[in-house]
PDB file of C-alpha atoms in Angstrom:
ATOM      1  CA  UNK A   1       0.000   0.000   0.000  1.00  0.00           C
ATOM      2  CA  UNK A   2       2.576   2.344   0.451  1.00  0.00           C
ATOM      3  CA  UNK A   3       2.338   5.216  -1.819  1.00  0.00           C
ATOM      4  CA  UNK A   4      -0.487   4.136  -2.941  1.00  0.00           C
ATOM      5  CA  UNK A   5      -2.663   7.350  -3.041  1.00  0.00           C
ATOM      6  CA  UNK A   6       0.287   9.709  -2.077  1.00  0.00           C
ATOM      7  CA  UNK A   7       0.607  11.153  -5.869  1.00  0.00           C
ATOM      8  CA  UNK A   8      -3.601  12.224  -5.614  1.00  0.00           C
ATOM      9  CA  UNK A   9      -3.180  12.784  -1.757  1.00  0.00           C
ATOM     10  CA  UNK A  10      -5.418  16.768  -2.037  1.00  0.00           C
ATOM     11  CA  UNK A  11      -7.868  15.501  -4.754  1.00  0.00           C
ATOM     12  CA  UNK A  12      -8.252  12.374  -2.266  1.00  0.00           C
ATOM     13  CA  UNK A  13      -8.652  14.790   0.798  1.00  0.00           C
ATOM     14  CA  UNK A  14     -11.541  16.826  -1.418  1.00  0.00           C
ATOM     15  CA  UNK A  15     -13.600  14.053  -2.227  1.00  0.00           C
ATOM     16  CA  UNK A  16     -13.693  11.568   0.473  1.00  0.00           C
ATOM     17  CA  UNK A  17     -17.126  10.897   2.510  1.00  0.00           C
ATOM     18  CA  UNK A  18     -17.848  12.305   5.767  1.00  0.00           C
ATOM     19  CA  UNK A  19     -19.079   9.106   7.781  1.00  0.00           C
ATOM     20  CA  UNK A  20     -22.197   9.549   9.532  1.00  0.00           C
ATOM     21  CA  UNK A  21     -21.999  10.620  13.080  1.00  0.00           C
ATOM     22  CA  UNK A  22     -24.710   8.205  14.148  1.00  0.00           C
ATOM     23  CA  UNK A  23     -21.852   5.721  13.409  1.00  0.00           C
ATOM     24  CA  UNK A  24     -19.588   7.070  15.728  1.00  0.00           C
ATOM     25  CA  UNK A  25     -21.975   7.636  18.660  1.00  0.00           C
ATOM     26  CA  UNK A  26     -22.928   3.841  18.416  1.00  0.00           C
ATOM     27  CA  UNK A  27     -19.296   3.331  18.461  1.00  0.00           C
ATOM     28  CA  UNK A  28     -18.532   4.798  21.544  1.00  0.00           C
ATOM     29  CA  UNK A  29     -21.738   3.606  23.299  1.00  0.00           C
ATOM     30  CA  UNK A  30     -19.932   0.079  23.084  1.00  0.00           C
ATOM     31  CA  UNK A  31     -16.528   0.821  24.170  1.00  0.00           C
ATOM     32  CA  UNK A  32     -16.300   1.374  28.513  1.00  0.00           C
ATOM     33  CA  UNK A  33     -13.764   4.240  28.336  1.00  0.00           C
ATOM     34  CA  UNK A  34     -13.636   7.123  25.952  1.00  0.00           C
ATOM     35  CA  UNK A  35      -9.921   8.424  26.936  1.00  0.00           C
ATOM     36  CA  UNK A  36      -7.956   7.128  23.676  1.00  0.00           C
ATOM     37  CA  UNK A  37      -8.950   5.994  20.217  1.00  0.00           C
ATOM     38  CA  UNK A  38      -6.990   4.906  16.893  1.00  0.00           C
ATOM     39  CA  UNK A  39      -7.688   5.626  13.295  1.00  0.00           C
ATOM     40  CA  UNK A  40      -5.591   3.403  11.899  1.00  0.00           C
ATOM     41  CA  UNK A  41      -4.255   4.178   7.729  1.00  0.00           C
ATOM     42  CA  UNK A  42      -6.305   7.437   8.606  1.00  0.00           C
ATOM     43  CA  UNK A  43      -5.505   9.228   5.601  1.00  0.00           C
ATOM     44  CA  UNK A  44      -6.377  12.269   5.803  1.00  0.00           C
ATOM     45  CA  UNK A  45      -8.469  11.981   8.729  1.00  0.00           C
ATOM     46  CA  UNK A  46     -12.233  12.010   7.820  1.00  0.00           C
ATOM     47  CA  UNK A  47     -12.842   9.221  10.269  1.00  0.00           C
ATOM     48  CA  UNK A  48     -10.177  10.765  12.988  1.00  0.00           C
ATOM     49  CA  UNK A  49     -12.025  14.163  13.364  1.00  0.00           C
ATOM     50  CA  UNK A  50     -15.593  12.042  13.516  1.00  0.00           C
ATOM     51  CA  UNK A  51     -14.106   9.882  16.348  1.00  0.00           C
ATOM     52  CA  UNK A  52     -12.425  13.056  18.295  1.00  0.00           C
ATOM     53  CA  UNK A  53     -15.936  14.096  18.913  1.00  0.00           C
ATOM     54  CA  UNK A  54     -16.205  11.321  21.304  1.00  0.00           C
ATOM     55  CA  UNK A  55     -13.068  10.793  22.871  1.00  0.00           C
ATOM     56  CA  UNK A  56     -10.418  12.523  24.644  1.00  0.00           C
ATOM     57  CA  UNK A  57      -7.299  11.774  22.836  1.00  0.00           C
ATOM     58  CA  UNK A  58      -7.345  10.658  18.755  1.00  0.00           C
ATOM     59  CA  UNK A  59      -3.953   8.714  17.131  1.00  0.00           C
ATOM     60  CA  UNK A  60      -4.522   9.109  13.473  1.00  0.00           C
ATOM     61  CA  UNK A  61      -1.348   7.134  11.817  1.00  0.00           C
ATOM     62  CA  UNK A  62      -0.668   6.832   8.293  1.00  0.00           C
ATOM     63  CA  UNK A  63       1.997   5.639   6.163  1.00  0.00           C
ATOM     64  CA  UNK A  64       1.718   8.140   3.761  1.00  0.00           C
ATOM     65  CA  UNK A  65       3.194  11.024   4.637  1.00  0.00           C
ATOM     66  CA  UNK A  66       1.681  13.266   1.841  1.00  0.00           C
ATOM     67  CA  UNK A  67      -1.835  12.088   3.014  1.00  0.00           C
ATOM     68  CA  UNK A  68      -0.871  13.380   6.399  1.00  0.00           C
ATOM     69  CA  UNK A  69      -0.197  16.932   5.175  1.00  0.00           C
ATOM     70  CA  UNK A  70      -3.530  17.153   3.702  1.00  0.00           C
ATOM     71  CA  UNK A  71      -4.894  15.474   7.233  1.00  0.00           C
ATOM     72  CA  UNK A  72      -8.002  17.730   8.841  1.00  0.00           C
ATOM     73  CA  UNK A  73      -7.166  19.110  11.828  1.00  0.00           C
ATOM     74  CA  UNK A  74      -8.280  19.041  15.637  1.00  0.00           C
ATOM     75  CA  UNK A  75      -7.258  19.740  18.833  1.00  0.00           C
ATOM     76  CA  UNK A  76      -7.872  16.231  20.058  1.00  0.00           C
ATOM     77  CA  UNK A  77      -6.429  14.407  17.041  1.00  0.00           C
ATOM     78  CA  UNK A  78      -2.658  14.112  16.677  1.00  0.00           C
ATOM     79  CA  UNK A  79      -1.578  12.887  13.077  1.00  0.00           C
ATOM     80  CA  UNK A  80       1.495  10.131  13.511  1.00  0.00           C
ATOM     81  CA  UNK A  81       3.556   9.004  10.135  1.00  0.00           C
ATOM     82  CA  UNK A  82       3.849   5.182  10.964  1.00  0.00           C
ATOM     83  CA  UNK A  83       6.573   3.946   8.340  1.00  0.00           C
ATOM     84  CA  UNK A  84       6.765   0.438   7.427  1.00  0.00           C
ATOM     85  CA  UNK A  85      10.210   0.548   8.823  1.00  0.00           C
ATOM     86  CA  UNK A  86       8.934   0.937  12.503  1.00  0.00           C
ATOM     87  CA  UNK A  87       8.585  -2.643  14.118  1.00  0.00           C
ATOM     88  CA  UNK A  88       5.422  -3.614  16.382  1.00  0.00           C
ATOM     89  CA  UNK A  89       6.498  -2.433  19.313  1.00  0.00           C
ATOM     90  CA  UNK A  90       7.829   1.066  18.206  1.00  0.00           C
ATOM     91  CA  UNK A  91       4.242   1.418  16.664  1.00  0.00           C
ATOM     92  CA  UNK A  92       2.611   0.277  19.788  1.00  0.00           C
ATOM     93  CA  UNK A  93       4.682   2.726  21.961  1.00  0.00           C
ATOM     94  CA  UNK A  94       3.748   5.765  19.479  1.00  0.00           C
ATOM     95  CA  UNK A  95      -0.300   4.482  19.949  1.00  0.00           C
ATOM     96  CA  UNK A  96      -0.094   4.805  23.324  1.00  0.00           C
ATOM     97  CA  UNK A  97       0.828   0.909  24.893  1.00  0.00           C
ATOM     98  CA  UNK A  98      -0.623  -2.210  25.407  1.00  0.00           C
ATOM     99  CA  UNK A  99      -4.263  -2.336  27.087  1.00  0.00           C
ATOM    100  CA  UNK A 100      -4.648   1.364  26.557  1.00  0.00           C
ATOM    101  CA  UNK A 101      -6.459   2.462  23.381  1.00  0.00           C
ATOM    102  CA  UNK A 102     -10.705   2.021  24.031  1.00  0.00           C
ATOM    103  CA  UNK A 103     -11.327   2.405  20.024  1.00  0.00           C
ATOM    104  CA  UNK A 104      -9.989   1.299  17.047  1.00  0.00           C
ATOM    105  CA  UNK A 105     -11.126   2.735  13.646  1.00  0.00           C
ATOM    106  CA  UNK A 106     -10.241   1.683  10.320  1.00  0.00           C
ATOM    107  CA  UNK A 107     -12.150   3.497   7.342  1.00  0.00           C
ATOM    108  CA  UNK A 108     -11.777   2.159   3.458  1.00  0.00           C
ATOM    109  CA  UNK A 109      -8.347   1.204   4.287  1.00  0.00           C
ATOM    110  CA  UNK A 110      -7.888  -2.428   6.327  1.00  0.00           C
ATOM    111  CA  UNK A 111      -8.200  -4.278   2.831  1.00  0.00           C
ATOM    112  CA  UNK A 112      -4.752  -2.974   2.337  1.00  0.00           C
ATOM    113  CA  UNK A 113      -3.294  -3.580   5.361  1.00  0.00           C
ATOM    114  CA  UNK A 114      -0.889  -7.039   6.967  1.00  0.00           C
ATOM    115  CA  UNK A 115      -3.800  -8.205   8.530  1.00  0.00           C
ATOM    116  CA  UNK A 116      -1.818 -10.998  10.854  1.00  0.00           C
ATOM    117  CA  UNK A 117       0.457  -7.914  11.462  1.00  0.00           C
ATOM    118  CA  UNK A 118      -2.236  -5.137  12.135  1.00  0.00           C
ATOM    119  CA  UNK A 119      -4.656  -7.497  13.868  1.00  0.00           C
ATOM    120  CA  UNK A 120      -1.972  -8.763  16.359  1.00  0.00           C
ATOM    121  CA  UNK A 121      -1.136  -5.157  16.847  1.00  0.00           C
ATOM    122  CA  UNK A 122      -4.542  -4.502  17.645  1.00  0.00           C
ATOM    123  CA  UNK A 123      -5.164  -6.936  20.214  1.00  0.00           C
ATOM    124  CA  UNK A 124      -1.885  -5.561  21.945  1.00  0.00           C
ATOM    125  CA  UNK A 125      -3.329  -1.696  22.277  1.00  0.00           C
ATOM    126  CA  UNK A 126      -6.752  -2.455  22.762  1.00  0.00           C
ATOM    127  CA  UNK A 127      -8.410  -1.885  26.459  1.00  0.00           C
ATOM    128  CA  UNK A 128      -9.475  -5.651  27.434  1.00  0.00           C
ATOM    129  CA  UNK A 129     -12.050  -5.669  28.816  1.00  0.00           C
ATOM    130  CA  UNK A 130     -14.036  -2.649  27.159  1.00  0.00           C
ATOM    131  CA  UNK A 131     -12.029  -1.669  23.890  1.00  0.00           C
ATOM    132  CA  UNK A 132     -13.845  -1.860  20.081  1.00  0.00           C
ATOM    133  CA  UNK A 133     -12.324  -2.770  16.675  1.00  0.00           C
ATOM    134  CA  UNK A 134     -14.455  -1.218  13.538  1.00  0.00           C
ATOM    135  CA  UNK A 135     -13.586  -1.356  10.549  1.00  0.00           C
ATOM    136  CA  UNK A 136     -15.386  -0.507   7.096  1.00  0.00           C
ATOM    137  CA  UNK A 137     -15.152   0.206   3.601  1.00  0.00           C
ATOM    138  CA  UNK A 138     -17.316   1.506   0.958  1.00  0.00           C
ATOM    139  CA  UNK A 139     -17.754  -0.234  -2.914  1.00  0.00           C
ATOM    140  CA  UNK A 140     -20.503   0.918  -4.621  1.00  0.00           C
ATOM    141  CA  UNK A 141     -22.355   4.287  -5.205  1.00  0.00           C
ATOM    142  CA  UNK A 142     -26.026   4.509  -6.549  1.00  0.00           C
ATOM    143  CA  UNK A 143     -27.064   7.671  -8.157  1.00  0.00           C
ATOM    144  CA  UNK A 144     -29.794   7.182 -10.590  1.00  0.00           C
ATOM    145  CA  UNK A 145     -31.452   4.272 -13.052  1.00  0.00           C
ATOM    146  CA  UNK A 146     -29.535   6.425 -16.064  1.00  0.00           C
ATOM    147  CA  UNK A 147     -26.301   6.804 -14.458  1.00  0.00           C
ATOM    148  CA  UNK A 148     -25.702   3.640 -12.580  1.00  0.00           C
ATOM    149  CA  UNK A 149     -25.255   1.417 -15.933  1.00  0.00           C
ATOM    150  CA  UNK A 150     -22.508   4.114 -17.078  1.00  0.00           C
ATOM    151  CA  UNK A 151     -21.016   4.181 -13.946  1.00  0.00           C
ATOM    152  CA  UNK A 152     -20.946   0.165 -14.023  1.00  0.00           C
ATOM    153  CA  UNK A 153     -19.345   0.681 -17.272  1.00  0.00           C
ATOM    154  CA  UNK A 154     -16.572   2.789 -16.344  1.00  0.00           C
ATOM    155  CA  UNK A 155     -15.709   0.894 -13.211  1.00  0.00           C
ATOM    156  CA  UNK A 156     -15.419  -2.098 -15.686  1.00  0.00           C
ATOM    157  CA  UNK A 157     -12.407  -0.085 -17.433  1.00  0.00           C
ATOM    158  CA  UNK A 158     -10.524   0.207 -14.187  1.00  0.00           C
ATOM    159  CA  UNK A 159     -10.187  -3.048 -12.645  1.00  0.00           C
ATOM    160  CA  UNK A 160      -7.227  -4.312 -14.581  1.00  0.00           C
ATOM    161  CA  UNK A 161      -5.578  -0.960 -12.701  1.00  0.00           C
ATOM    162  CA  UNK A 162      -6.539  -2.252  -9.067  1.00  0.00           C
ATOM    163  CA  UNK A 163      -4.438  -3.564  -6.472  1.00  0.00           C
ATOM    164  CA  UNK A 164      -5.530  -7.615  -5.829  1.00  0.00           C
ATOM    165  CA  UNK A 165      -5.658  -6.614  -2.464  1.00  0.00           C
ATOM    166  CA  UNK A 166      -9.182  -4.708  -2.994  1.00  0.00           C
ATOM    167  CA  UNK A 167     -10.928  -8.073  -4.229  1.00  0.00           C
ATOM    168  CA  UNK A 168     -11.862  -7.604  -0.789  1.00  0.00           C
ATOM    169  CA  UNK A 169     -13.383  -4.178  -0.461  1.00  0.00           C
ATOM    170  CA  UNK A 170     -15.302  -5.323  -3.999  1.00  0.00           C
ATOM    171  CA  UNK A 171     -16.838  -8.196  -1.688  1.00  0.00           C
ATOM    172  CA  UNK A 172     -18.181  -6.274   0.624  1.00  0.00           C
ATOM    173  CA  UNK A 173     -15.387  -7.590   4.048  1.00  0.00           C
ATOM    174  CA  UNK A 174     -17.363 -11.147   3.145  1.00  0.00           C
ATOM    175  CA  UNK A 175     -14.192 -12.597   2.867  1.00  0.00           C
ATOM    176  CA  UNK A 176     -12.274 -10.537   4.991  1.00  0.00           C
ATOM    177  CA  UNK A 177     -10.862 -12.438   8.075  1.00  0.00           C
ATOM    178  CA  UNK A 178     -11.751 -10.570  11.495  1.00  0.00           C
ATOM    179  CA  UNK A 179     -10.877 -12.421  14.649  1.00  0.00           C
ATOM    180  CA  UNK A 180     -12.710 -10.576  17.024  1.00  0.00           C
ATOM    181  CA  UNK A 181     -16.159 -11.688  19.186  1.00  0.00           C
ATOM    182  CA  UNK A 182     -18.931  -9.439  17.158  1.00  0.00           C
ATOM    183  CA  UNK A 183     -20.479  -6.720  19.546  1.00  0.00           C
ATOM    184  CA  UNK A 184     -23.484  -6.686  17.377  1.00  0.00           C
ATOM    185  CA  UNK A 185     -22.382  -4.797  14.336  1.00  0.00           C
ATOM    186  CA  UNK A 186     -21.387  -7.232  11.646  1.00  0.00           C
ATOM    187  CA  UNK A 187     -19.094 -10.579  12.367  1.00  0.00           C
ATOM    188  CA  UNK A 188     -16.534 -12.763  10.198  1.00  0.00           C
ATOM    189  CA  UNK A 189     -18.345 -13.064   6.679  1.00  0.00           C
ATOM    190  CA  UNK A 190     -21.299 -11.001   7.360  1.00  0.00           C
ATOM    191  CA  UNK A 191     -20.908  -7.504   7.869  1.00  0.00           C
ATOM    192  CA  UNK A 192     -23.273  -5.263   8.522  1.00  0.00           C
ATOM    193  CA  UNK A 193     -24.916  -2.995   5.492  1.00  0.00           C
ATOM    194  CA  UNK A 194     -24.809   0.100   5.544  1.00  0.00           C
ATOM    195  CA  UNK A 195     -25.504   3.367   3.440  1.00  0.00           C
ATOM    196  CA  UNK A 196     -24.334   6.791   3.259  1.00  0.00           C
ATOM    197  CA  UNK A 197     -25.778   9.295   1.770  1.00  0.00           C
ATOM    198  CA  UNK A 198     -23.894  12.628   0.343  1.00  0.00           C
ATOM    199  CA  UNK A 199     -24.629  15.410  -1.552  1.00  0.00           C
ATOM    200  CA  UNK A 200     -22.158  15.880  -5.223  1.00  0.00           C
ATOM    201  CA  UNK A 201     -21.769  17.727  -8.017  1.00  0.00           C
ATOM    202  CA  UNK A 202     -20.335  16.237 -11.068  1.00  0.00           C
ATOM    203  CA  UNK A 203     -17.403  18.117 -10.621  1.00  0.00           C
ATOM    204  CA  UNK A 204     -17.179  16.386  -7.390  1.00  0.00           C
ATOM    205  CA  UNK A 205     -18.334  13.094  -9.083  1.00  0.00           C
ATOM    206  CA  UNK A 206     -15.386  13.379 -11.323  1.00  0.00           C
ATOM    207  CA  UNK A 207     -12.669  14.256  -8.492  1.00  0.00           C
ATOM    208  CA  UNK A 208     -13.943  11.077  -6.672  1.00  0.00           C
ATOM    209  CA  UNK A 209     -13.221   9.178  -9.821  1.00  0.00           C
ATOM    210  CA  UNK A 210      -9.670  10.575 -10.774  1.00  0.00           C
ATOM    211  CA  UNK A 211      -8.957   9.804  -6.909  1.00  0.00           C
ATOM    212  CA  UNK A 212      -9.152   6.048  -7.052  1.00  0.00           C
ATOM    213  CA  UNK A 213      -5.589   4.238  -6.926  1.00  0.00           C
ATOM    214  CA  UNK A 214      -6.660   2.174 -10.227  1.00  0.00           C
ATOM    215  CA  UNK A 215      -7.121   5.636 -11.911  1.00  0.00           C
ATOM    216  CA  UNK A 216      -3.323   6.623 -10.761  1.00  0.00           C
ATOM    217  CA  UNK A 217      -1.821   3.454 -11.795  1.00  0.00           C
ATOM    218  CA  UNK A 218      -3.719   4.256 -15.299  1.00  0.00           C
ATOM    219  CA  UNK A 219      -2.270   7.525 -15.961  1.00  0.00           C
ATOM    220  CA  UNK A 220       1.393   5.515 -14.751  1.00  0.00           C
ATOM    221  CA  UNK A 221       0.765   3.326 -17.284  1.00  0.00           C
ATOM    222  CA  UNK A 222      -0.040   6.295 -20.094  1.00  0.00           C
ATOM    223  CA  UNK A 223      -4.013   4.904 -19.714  1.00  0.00           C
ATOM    224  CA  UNK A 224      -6.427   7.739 -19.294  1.00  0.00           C
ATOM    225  CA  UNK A 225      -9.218   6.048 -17.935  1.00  0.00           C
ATOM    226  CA  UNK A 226     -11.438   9.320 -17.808  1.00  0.00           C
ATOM    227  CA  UNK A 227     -11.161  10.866 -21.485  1.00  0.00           C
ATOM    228  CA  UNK A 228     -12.954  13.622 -22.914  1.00  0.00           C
ATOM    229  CA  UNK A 229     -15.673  11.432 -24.615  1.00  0.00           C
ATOM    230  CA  UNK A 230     -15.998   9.233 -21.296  1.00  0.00           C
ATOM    231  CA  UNK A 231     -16.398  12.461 -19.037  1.00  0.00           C
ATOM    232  CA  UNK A 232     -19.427  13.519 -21.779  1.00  0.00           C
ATOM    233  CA  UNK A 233     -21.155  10.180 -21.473  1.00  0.00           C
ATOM    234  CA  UNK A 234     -21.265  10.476 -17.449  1.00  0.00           C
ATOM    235  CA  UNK A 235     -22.077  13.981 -17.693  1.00  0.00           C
ATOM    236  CA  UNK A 236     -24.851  13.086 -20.048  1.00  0.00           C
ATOM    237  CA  UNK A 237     -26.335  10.161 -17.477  1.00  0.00           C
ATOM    238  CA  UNK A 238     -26.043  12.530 -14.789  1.00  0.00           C
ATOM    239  CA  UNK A 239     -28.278  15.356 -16.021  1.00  0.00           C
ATOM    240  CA  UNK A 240     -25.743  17.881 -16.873  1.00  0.00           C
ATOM    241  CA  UNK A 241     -22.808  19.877 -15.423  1.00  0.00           C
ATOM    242  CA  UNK A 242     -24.714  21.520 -12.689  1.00  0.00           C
ATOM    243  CA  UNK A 243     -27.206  19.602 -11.351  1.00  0.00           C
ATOM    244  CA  UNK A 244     -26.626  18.558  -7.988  1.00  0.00           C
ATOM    245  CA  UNK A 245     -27.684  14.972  -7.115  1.00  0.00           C
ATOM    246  CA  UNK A 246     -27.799  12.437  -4.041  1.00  0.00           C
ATOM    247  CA  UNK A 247     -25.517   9.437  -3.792  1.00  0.00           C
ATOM    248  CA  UNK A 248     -25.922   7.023  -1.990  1.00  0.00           C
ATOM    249  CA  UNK A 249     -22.336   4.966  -1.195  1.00  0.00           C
ATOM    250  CA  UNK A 250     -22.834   0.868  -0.012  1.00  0.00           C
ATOM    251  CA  UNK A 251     -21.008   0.807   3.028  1.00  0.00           C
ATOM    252  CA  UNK A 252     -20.036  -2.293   5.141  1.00  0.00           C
ATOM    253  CA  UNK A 253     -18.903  -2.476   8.685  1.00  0.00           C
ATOM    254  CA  UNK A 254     -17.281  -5.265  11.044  1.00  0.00           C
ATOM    255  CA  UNK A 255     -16.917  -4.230  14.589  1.00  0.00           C
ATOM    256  CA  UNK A 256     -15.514  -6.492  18.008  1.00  0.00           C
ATOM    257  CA  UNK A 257     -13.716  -7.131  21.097  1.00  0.00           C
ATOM    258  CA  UNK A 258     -10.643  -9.195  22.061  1.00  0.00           C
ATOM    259  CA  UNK A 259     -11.580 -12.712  22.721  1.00  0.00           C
ATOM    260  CA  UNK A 260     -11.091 -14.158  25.728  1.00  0.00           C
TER     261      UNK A 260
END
């Protein structure tokens, strides 16, 4: 993963989702303390600024420094550049130490993580009992009946340009190992479903296309995957340049708790 989105890391910043806060409440309704939490591959920090509003102390880490500089800021949420060079117990030092962190948050990012690595990490730094694991992703958006098909199409073009590693975030976490007892939102193989719902333009649209890593590796690889006469054919299906529509993004979450 690493690098992965640093070349698009302010177009990336711009077009992101804000999670819903109902999320985040429910979140922290299930953990017993609310003194540290960890958004973990936090980008640039959508999820860490959601969580801050809950708990004292936020450790958003990253490995991508340019994602970090484009990182939202807060005065409970400290932004950490977590190299790959670090070993486990440097990185569980800089969280905050074993049996001390009361939530961990991972948004649209775990399918690209070491999962023995991170999950082993995980069940070092989380508060046992009382701490939370959630992680989700997002793979779909719904717009309309007229754009959906053309959207299908285009996401077609890029998958030769994707990472294996986000087969997983295309199934939906089904197949996505998580070792932890289920506190009642999602489990191993059958997260829960979620939607979110955001407001775009089809400038915005666009930006959240020209984001994706597949699009990046594209333009590596001298591939535009969003020419002229494919930006008129969206822009067509969505209604025009400046209408403002609602889209609706198929979310997926697994949360849980050290086993014991």
């Amino acid at each position: 993963m690493a690098g992965l989105f640093d070349k698009q890391a302010e177009i990336y910043s711009d077009s992101r989702p804000t999670y819903p806060s109902e999320w985040f409440s429910k979140l922290a309704a299930l953990t017993s303390q609310h003194s540290l939490a960890w958004d973990a591959g936090t980008g640039s920090g959508q999820a860490a600024i959601a969580v801050a509003e809950y708990f004292e102390q936020v450790i958003g880490t990253d490995i991508s420094e340019a994602q970090l500089k484009h990182a939202r800021q807060h005065p409970r949420v400290k932004y950490i550049h977590t190299p790959l060079s670090l070993s486990d117990d440097e990185l569980v030092s800089l969280i905050g130490g074993e049996n001390s962190v009361d939530l961990v948050t991972v948004a649209e990012a775990v399918h690209w993580f070491e999962l023995p690595k991170f999950y082993s990490i995980v069940t070092r730094v989380l508060r046992k009992p009382g701490g939370v694991i959630a992680i989700w992703g997002y793979n779909k958006m719904e717009v309309s009946p007229t754009f959906d098909p053309v959207m299908k199409r285009y996401r077609e073009t890029t998958l030769p340009f994707y990472d294996p590693k986000a087969q997983c975030l295309f199934d939906g976490y089904r197949t996505l190992p998580f070792p932890f007892e289920s506190v009642g939102l999602g489990s191993e193989g059958e997260p829960l479903q979620l939607d979110i719902q955001i407001v775009k333009s089809f400038e915005g649209m666009v930006r959240r296309l020209r984001s994706s890593s597949a699009a990046t590796k594209a333009k590596d690889q001298g591939v535009d995957l969003l020419p002229e006469e494919v930006i008129k054919e969206l822009e067509s299906a969505w209604g025009g340049p400046n209408v403002i529509k609602t889209v609706t993004c198929k979310a997926f979450m697994l949360a849980g708790k050290v086993k014991v």
